[in-house]
CSV table of C-alpha atoms in Angstrom, one decimal:
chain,number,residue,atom,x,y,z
A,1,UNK,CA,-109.7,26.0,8.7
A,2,UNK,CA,-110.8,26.7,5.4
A,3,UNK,CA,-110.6,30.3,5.3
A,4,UNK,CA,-106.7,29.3,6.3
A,5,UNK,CA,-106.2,27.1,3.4
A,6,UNK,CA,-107.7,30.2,1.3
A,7,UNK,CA,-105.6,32.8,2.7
A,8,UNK,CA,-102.5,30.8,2.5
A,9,UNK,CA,-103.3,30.1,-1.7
A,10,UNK,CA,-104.1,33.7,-2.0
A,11,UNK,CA,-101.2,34.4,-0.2
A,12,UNK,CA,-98.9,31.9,-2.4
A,13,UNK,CA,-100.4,33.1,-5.3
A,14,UNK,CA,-99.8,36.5,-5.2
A,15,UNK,CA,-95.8,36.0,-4.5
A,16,UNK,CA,-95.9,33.5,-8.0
A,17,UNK,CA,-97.6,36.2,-9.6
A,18,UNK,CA,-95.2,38.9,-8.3
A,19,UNK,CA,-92.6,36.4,-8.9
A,20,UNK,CA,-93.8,35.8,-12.9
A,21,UNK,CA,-94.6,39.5,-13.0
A,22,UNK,CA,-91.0,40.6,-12.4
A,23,UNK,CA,-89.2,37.5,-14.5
A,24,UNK,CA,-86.7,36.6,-11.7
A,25,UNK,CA,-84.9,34.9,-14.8
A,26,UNK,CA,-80.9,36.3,-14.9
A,27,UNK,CA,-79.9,36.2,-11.2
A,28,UNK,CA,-76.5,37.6,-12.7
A,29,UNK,CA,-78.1,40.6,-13.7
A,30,UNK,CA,-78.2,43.1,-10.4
A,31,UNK,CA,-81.8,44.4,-11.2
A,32,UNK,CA,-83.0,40.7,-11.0
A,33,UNK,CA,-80.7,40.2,-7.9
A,34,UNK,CA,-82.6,42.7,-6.3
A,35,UNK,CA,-86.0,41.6,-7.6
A,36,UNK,CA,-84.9,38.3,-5.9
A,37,UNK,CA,-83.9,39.6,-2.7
A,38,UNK,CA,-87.5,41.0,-2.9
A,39,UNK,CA,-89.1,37.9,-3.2
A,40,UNK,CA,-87.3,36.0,-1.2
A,41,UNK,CA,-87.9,38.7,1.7
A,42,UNK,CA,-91.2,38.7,1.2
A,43,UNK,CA,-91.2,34.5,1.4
A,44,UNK,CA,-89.4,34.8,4.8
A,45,UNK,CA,-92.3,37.2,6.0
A,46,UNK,CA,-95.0,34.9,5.0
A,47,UNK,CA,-93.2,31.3,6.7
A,48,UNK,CA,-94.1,33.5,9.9
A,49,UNK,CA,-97.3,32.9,9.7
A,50,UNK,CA,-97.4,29.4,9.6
A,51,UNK,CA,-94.9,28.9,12.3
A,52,UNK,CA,-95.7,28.0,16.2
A,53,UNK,CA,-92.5,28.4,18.7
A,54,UNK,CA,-93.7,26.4,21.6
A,55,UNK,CA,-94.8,28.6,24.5
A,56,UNK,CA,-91.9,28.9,26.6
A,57,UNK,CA,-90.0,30.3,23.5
A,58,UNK,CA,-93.0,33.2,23.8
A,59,UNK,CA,-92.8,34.1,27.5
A,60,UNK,CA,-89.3,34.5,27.4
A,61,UNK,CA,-87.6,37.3,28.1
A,62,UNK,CA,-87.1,37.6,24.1
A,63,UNK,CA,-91.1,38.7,23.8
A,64,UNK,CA,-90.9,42.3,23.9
A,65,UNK,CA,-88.7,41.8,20.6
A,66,UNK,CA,-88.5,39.1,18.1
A,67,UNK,CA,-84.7,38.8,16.4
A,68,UNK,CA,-84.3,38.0,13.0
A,69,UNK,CA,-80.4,37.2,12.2
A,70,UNK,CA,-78.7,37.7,9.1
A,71,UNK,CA,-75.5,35.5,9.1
A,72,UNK,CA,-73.4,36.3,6.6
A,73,UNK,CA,-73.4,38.2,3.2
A,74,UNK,CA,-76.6,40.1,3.5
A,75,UNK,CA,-77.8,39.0,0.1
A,76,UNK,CA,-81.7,40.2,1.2
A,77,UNK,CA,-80.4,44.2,1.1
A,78,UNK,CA,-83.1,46.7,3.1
A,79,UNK,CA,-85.7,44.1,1.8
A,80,UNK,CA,-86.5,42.3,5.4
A,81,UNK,CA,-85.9,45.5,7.3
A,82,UNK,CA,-88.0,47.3,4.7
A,83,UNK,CA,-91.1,44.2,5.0
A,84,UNK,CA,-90.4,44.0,9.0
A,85,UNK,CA,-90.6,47.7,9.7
A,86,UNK,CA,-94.1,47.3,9.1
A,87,UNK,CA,-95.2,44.3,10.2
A,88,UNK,CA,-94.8,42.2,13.7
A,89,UNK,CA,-94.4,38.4,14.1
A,90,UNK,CA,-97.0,36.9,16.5
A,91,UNK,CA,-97.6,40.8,17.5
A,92,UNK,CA,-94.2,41.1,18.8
A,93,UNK,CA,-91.5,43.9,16.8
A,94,UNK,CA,-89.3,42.8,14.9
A,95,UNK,CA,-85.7,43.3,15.3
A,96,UNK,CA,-83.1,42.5,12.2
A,97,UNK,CA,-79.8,42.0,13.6
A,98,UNK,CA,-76.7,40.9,11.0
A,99,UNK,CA,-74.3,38.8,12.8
A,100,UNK,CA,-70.9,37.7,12.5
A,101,UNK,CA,-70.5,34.8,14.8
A,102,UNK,CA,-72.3,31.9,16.0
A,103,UNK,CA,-71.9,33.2,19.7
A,104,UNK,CA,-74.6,36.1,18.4
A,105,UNK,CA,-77.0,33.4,17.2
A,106,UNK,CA,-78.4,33.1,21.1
A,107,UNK,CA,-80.9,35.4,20.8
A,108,UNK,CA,-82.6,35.3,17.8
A,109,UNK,CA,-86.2,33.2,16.8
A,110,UNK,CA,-85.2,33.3,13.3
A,111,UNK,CA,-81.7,33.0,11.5
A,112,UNK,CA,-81.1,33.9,7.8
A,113,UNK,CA,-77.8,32.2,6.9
A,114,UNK,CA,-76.5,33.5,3.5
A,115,UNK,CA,-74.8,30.9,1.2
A,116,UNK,CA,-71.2,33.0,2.0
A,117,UNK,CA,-71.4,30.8,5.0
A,118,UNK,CA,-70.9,27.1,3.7
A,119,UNK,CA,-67.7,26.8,5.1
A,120,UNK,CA,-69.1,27.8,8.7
A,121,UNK,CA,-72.8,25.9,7.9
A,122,UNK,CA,-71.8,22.7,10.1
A,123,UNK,CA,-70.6,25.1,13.1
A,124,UNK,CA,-73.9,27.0,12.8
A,125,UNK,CA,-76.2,24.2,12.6
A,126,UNK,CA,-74.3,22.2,15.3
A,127,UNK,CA,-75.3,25.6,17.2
A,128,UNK,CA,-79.0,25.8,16.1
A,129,UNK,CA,-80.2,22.0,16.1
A,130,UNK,CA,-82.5,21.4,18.7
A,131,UNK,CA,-83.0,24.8,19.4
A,132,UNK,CA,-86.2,26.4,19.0
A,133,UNK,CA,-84.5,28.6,16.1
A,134,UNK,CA,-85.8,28.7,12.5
A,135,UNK,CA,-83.3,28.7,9.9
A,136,UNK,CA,-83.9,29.7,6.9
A,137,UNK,CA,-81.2,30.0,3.9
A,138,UNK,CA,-81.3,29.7,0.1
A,139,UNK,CA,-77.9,28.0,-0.2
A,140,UNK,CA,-77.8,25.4,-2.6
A,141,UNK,CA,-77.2,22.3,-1.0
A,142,UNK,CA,-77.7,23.8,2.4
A,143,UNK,CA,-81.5,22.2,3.0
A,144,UNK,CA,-80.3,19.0,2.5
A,145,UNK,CA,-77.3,20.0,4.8
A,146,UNK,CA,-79.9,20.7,7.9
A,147,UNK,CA,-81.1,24.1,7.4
A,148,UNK,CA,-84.7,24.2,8.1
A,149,UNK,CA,-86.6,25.7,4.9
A,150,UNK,CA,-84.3,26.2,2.0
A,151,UNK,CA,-85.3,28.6,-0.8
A,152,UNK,CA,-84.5,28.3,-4.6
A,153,UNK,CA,-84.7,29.7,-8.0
A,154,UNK,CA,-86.6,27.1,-10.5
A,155,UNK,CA,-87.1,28.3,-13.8
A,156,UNK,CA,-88.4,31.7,-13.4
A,157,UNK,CA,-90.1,31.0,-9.6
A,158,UNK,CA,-88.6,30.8,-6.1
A,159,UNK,CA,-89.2,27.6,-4.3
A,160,UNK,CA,-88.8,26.0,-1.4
A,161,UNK,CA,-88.2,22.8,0.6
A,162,UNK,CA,-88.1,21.6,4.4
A,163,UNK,CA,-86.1,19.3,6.1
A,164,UNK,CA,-88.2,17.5,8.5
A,165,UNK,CA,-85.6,15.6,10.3
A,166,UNK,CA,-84.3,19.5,11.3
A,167,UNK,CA,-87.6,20.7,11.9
A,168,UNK,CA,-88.6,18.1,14.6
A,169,UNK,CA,-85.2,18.1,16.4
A,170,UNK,CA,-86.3,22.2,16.6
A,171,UNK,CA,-89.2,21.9,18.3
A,172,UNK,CA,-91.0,24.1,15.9
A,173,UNK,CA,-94.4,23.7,14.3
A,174,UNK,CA,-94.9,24.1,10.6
A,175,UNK,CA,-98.8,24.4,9.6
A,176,UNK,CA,-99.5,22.4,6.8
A,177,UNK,CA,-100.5,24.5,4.4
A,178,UNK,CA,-96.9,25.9,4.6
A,179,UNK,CA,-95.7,21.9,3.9
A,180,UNK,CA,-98.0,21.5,1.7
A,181,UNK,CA,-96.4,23.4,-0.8
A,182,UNK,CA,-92.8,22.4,0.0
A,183,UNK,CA,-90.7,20.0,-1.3
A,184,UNK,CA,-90.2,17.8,1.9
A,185,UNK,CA,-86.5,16.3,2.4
A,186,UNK,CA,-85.0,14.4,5.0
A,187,UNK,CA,-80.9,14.6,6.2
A,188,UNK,CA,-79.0,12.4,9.4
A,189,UNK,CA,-78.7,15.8,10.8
C-alpha cells in the first residue's frame, strides 16, 4: 500500500511540475491551449489507474478493447490518441472513438464530454448515470452538474474534483489516493 501512495505522489508530482514547467497561464493563447490539452490528456491517462470497473464490466464482450469517447469539440487534439497509442488500460487497447450522439455512448468505459456540449450535458448524463461509464469533462460547472471528475485551470495548475453522489450511482471505484487529491463535491444527480 505504501509503494501505492508513493507512486501516485510521484506520479502527481511530476504532472504539477510539467504543469509549472510549461506555465499553462493564457488559455487564450493557442500554444498554451495546446500545452493544456497536454496536461489534461495526460490527467485522463493517469485517473485509469486508480479506477476499478466491477468485473462484469471486464468480461464483457468490450474486453478485447477499451473505448474512450470524445463527445463533442475535441478540445484534447491527438493528445489522448498520442498517450493511448502507447499505453493500455487494465492491459486491454485502447480505442478513442469521437462521437456525435448519445446513442454512440453504449460502448464506451470512459467518455470525455467537451464543454461544447452544455446544452446536451443533462441528455448525456441522464444516459450515463448509473452506468458503469466514467465521465470525465473540464466544463465549468459541469462537476457539479454530475459529471464524474471535472478538471480545471487554478492559477497556473490543472485541478480536479469528483462528484461522489455520480460516482456511487456508477458503480465505479475510485482508489483513494486519486480522492485524496480531489476536491470532493456532491450534486441531487
Amino acid at each position: 500500500m505504501r509503494s501505492k501512495i508513493c507512486r501516485f505522489h510521484i506520479i502527481l508530482k511530476r504532472i504539477i511540475l510539467t504543469s509549472v514547467f510549461l506555465g499553462v497561464t493564457n488559455v487564450n493563447d493557442s500554444y498554451s491551449q495546446s500545452r493544456e490539452s497536454l496536461l489534461k490528456a495526460g490527467y485522463i491517462e493517469k485517473f485509469t489507474h486508480f479506477v476499478k470497473w466491477p468485473e462484469s464490466t471486464s468480461q464483457s464482450a468490450l474486453a478485447d478493447e477499451f473505448i474512450l469517447a470524445v463527445i463533442g469539440k475535441n478540445t484534447l487534439g491527438k493528445d489522448l490518441e498520442e498517450l493511448f497509442s502507447k499505453t493500455k488500460i487494465k492491459d486491454i487497447p485502447v480505442k478513442i472513438k469521437y462521437i456525435k450522439s448519445i446513442e454512440e455512448i453504449k460502448d464506451c468505459r470512459i467518455l470525455f464530454i467537451s464543454g461544447s456540449e452544455k446544452n446536451n450535458l443533462e441528455k448525456i448524463l441522464n444516459y450515463t448515470t448509473g452506468k458503469h461509464i466514467l465521465t470525465i469533462s473540464d466544463g465549468i460547472g459541469f462537476g457539479i452538474t454530475g459529471v464524474i471528475i471535472n478538471m480545471f485551470s487554478e492559477g497556473n495548475y490543472i485541478k480536479y474534483e469528483v462528484n461522489r453522489n455520480s460516482l456511487e450511482k456508477s458503480g465505479l471505484i475510485l482508489n483513494s489516493l486519486l480522492l485524496n487529491h480531489a476536491a470532493i463535491i456532491s450534486s441531487d444527480r
